[in-house]
Coordinates of C-alpha atoms and ligand atoms in Angstrom, one line a residue:
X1 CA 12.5 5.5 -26.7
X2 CA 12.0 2.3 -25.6
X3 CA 10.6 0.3 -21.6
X4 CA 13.1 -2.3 -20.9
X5 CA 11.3 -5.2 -19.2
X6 CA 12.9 -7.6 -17.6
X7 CA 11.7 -10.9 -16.6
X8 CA 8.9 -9.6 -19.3
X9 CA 8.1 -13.6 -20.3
X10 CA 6.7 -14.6 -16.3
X11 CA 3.2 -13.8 -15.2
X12 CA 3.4 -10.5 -14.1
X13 CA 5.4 -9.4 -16.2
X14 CA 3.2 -10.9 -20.1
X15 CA 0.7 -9.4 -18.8
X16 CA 2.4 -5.5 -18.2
X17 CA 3.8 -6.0 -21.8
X18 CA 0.3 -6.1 -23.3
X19 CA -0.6 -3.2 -20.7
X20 CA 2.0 -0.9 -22.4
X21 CA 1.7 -2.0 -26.1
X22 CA -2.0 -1.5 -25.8
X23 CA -1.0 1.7 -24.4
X24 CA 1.5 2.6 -27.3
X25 CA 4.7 2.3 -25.3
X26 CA 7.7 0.7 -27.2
X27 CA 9.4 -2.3 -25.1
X28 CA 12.4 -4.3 -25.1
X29 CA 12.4 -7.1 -23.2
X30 CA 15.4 -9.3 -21.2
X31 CA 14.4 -12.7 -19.7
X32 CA 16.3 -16.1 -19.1
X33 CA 13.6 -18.2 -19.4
X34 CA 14.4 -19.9 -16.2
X35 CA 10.8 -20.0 -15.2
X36 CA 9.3 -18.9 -18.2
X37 CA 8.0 -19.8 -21.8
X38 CA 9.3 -17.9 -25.2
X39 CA 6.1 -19.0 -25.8
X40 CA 4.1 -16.3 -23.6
X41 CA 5.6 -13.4 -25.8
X42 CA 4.2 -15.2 -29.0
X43 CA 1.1 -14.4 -27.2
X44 CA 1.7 -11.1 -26.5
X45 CA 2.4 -10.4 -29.7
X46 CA -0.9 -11.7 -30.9
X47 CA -2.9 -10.3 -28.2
X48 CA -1.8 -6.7 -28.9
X49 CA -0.6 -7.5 -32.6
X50 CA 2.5 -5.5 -32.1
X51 CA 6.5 -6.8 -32.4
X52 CA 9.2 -6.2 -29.9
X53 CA 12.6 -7.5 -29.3
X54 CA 13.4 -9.9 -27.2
X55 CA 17.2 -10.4 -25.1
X56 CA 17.5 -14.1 -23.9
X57 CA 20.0 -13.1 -21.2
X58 CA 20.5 -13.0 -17.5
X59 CA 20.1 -9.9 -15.9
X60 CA 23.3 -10.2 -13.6
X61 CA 24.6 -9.7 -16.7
X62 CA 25.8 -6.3 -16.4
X63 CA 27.5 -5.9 -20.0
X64 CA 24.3 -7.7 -21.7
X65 CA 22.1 -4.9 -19.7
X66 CA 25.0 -1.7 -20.9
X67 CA 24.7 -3.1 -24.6
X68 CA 20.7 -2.6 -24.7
X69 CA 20.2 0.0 -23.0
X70 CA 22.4 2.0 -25.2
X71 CA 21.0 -0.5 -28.5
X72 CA 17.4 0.5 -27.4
X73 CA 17.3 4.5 -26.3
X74 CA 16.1 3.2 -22.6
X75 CA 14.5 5.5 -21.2
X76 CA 12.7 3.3 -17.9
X77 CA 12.8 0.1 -17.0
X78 CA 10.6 -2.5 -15.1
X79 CA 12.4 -5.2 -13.1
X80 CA 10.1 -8.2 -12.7
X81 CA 13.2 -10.5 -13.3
X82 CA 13.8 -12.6 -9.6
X83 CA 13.4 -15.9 -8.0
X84 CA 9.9 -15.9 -6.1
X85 CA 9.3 -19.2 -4.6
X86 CA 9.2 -19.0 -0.7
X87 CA 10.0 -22.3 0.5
X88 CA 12.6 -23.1 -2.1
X89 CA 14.2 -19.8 -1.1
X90 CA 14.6 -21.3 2.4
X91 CA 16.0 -24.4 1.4
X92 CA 18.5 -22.3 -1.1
X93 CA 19.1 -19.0 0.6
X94 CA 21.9 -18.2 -2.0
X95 CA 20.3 -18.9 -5.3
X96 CA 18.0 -16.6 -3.9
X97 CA 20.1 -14.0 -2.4
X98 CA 23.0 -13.9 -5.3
X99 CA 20.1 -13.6 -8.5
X100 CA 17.7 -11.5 -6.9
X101 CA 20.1 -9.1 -5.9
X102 CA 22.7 -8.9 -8.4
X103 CA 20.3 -8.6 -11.2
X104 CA 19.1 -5.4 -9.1
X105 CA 22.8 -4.1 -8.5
X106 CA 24.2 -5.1 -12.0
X107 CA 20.7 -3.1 -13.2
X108 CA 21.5 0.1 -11.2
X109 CA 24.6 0.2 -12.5
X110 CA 23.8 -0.1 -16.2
X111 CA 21.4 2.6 -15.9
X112 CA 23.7 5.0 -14.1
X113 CA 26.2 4.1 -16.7
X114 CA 23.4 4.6 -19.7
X115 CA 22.0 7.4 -18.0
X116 CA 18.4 5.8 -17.9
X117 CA 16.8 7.4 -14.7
X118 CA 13.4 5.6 -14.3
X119 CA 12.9 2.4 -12.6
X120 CA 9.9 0.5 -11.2
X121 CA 10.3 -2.4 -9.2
X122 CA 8.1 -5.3 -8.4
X123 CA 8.5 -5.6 -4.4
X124 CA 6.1 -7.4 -2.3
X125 CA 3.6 -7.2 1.1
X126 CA 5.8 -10.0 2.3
X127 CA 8.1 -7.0 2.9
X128 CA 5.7 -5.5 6.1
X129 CA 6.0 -7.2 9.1
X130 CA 3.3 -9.8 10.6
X131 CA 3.4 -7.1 14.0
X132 CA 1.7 -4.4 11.4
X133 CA -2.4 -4.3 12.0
X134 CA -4.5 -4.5 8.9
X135 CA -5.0 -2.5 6.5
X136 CA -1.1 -2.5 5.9
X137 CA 0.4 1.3 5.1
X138 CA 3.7 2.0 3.3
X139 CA 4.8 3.3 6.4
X140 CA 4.3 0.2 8.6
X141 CA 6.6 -1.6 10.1
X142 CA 9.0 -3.9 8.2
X143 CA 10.3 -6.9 8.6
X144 CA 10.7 -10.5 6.7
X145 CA 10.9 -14.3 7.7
X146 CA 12.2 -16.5 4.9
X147 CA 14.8 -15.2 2.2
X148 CA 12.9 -14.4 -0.8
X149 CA 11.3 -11.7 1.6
X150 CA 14.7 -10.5 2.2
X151 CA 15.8 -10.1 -1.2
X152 CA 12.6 -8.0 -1.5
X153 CA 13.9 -6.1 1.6
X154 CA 17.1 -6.1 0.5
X155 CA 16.3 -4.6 -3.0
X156 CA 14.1 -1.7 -1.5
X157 CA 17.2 -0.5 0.6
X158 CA 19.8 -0.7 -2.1
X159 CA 17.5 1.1 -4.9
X160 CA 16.2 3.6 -2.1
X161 CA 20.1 4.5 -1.1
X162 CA 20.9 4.6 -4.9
X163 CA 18.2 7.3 -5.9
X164 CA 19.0 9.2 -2.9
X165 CA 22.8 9.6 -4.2
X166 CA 21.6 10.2 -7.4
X167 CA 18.6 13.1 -7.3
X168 CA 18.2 12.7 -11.0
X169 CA 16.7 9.3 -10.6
X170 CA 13.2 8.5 -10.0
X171 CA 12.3 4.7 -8.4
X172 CA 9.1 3.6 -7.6
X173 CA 9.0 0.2 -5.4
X174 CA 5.9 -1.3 -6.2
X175 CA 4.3 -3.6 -3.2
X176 CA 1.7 -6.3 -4.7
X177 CA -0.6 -8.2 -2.4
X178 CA -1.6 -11.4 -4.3
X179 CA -1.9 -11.1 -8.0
X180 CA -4.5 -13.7 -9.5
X181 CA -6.2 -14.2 -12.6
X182 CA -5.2 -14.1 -16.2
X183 CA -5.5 -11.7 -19.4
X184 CA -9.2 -11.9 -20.5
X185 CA -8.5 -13.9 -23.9
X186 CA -7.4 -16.8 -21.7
X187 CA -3.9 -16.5 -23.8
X188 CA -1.6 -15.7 -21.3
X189 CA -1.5 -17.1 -17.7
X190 CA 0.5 -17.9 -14.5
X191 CA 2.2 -21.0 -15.7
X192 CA 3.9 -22.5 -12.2
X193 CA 6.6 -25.0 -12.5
X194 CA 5.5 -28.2 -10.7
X195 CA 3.2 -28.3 -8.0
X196 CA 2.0 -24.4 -7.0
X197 CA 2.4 -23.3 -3.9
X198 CA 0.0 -20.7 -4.6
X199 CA -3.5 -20.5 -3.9
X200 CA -5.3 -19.7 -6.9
X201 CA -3.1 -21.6 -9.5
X202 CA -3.6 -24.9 -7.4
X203 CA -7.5 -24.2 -7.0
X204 CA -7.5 -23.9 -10.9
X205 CA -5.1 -27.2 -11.3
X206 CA -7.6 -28.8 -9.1
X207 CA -11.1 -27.8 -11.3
X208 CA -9.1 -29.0 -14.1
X209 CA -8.1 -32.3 -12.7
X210 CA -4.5 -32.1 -12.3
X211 CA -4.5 -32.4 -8.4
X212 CA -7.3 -34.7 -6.6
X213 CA -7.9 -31.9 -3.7
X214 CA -6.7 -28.6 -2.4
X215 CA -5.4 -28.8 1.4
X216 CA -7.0 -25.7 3.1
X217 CA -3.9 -24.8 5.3
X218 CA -5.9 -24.4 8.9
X219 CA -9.3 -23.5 9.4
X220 CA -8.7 -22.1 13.3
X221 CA -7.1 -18.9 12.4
X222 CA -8.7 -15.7 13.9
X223 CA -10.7 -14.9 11.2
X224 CA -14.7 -14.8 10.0
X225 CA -14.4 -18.6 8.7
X226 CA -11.1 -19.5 10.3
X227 CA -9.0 -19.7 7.2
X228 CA -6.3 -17.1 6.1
X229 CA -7.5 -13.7 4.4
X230 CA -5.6 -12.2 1.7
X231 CA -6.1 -9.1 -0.5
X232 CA -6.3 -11.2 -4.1
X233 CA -5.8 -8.7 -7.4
X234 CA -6.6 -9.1 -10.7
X235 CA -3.4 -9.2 -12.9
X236 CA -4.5 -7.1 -15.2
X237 CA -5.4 -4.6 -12.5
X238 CA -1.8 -5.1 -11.3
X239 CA -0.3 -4.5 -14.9
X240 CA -1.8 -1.2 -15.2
X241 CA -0.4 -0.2 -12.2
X242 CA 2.9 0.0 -14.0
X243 CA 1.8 1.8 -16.7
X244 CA 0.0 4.5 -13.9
X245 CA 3.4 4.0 -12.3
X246 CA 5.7 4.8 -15.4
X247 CA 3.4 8.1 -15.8
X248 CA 4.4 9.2 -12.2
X249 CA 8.0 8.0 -12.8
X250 CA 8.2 10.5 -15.9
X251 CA 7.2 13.3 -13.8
X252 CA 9.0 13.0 -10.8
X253 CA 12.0 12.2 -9.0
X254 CA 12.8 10.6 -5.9
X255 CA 11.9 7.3 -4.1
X256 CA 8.3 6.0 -3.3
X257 CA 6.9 2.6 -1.3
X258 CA 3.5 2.5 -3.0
X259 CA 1.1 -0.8 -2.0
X260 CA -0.5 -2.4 -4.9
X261 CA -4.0 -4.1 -3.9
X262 CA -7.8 -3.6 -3.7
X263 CA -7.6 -3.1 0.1
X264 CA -10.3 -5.9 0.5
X265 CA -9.8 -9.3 2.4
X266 CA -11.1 -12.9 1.0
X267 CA -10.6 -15.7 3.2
X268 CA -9.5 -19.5 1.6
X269 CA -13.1 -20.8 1.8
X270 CA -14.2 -17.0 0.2
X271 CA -12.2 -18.3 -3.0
X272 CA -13.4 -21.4 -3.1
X273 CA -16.9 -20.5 -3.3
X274 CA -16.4 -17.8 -5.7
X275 CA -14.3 -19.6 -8.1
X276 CA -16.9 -22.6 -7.8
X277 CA -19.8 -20.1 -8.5
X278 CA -18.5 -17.9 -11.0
X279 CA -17.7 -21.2 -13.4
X280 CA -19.8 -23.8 -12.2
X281 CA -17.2 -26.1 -11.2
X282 CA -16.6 -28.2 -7.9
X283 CA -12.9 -27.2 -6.2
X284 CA -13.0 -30.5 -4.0
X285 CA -10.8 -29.6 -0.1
X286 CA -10.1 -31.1 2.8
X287 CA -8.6 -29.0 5.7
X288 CA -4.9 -29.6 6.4
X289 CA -2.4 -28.0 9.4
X290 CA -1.3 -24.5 9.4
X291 CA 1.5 -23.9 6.9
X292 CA 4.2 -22.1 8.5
X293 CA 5.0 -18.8 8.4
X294 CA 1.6 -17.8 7.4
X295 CA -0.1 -14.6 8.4
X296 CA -4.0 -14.8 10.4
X297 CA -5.0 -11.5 7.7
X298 CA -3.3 -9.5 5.0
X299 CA -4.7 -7.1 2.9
X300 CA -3.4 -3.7 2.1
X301 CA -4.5 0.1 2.0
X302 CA -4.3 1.3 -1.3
X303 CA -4.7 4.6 -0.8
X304 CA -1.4 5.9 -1.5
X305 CA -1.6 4.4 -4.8
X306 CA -4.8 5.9 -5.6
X307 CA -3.0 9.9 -4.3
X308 CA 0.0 9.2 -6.6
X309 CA -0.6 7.0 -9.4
X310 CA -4.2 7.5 -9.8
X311 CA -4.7 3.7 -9.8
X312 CA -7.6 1.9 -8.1
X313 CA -7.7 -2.3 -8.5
X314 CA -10.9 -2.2 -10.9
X315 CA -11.8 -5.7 -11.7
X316 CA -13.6 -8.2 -9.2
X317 CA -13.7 -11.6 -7.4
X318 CA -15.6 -12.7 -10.3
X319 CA -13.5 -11.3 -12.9
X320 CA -10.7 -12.9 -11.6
X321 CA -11.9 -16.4 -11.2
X322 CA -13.9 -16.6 -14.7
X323 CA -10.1 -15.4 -16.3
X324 CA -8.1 -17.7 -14.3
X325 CA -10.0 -20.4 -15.3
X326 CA -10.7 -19.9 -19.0
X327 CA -6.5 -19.7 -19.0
X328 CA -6.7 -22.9 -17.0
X329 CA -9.0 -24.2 -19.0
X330 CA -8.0 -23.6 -22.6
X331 CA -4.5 -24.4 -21.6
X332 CA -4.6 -27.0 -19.1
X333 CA -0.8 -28.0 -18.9
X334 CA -0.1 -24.1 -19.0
X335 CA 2.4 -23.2 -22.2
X336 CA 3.6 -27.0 -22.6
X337 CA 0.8 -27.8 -24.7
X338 CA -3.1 -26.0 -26.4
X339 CA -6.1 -27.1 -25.3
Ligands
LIG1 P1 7.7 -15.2 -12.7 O1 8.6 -16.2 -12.2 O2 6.5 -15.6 -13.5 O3 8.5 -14.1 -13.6 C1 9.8 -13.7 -13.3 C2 10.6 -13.8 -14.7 O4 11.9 -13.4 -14.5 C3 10.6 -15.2 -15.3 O5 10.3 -15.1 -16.6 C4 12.1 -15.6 -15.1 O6 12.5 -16.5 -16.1 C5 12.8 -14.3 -15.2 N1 14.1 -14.3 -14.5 C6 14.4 -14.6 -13.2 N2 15.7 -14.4 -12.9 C7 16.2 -13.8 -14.1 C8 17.5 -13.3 -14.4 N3 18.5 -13.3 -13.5 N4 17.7 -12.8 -15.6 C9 16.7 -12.7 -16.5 N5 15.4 -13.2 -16.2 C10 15.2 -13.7 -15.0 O7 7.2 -14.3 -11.5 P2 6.0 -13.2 -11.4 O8 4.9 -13.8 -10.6 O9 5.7 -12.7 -12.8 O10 6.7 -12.1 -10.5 C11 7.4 -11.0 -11.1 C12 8.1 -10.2 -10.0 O11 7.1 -9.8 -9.0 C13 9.1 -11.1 -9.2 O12 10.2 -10.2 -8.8 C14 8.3 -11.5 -7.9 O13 9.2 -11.7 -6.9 C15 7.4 -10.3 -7.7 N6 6.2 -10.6 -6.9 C16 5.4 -11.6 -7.4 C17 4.2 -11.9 -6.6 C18 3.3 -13.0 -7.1 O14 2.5 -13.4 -6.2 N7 3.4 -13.5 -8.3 C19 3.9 -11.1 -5.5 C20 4.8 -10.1 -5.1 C21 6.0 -9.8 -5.8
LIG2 N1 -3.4 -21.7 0.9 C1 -4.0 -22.8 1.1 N2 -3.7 -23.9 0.4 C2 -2.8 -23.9 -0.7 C3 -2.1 -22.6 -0.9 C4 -2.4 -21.6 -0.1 O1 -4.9 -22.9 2.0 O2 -2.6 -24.9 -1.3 C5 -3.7 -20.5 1.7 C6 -2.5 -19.9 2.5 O3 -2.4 -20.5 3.7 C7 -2.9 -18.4 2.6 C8 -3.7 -18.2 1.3 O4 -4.1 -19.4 0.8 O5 -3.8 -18.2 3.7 C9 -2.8 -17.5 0.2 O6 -1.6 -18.2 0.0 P1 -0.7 -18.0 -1.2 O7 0.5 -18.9 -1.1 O8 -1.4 -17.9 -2.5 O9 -0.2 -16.4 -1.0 P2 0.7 -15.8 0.3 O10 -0.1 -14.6 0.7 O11 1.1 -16.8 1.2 O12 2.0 -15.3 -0.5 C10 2.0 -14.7 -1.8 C11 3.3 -15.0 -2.5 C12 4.4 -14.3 -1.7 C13 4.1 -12.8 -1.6 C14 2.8 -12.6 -0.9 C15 2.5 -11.2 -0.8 O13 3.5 -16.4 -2.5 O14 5.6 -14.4 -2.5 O15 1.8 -13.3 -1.6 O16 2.5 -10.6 -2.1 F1 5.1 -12.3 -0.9

């Protein structure tokens, strides 16, 4: 039997693929390649040293999703595939709305059809309102403010409604606070298309010298040092959340919210410093305005995840500034060309 993976070329998702090979798991994976690099399978493949097969397809595809499930003896799948880029999302609400949920509808419907019951999906904290008080719980209050969060919302609802009309089912909606970092061979990476709007990936663009300076968006928020606090995981961390999350998804039936974080806060200026410290590089800033929409604080409580899945984040600060930057650093234009 055989994990389907979709979106399994992205960040998130190169990095579960060598989580469950190293793990034994068979996979099959679906990607378009629309913000993605054939190139970051190679790597999969000769970090774990293990083949899979690969669909170039869209997942709104319903027929392409029918034909390998029933090719590949599905038994779960993983749905990474989505648009996730916030402001573009507000700029194009229907890319946004029309991919990132009718890959999720066509996906439900292939595996009712196939009879695969199991399916993980990667949702996000952006899904919890900014009324909720930190630590963030699965049963907090939730609410969204640009489209991509919507889609997340969206998705939650129509997978929840489906596995309660179908008991045999068993979905697990995985919420991930903010994934950093890279695999520890520096092979595989987050590989953003243009200018990031991510933290970490433009601190690392700017030690490398791609960018002259990161903008610190406001330093008069409510917090120690005045600039925004998330709760930053290491990807690998995240990855094996999937695999603890399959486990539970083989055993049980049903719906589940679970948050996906270390339940610890770093503020802007926190990263900074430890990225500069833990590779001995200067991260020139200057402060800039507020960027809107921004939360003060977010960080989750992971304790739900830790009662279910038996998952804990493991990996530090440290860890996941040294692996970002030897990606960044051996690959410095990402999968478009070695170091
Ligand atoms: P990513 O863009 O690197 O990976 C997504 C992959 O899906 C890409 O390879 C893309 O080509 C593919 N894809 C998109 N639409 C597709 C379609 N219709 N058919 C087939 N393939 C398609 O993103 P990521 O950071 O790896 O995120 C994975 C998932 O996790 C996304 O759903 C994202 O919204 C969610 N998420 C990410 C973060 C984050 O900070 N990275 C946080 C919370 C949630
Ligand atoms: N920041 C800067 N300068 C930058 C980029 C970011 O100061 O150039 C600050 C932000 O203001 C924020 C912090 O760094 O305080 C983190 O910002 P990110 O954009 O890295 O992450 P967000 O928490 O804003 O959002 C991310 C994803 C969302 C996802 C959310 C929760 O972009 O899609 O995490 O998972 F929903």
């Amino acid at each position: 039997m055989s994990i389907l993976v979709t979106g399994g070329a992205g960040y998130i998702g190169s990095h579960t693929l060598v989580s469950l090979l190293e793990k034994g798991e068979d996979v099959t994976v679906i990607d378009n390649f629309d913000n993605s690099s054939p190139v970051a399978l190679e790597r999969v493949r000769q970090i774990t040293g293990r083949s899979f097969k690969t669909y170039t397809g869209d997942c709104c595809d319903e027929a392409l999703l029918t034909q390998i499930m029933n090719e590949n003896d599905i038994e779960a799948v993983i749905h990474f595939a989505g648009h996730k880029a916030v402001g573009e999302s507000v700029e194009k609400p229907l890319k946004y709305y029309e991919n990132n949920l009718e890959s999720t509808i066509s996906l439900l419907n292939a595996m009712l059809k196939c009879g695969v019951k199991k399916l993980i999906f990667s949702s996000s904290a952006t899904v919890y309102s900014g009324e909720n008080t930190v630590p963030f719980t699965e049963s907090g209050r939730l609410g969204c403010i640009n489209p991509y969060g919507w889609t997340k919302f969206m998705n939650e609802q129509i997978i929840r409604d489906t596995a309660y009309a179908n008991k045999e089912l068993c979905c697990v909606l995985l919420r991930y606070f903010n994934p950093v970092g890279a695999h520890e061979s520096g092979l595989i990476g987050e590989d953003p298309n243009g200018i990031p709007n991510n933290l970490m990936p433009y601190i690392c663009q700017t030690a490398v010298g791609r960018r002259e300076h990161l903008t610190v968006f406001g330093d008069d928020y409510p917090t120690p040092d005045g600039t925004g606090v998330r709760d930053y995981l290491h990807v690998v961390d995240l990855a094996e959340g999937h695999v603890c999350a399959l486990a539970y998804a083989r055993t049980h039936d049903g719906c589940e919210a679970i948050n996906l974080g270390t339940g610890t806060g770093y503020s802007v200026l926190d990263m900074v410093k430890a990225f500069e410290k833990a590779n001995g590089v200067k991260v020139p800033y200057v402060i800039g305005p507020r960027r809107s929409g921004d939360l003060a604080i977010c960080y989750s409580d992971p304790t739900k995840a830790h009662r279910l899945l038996n998952w804990k984040a493991e990996r530090t600060l440290e860890d996941m500034c040294r692996d970002g930057w030897r990606w960044q650093s051996r690959n410095p234009q990402g999968y478009g060309t070695q170091a």
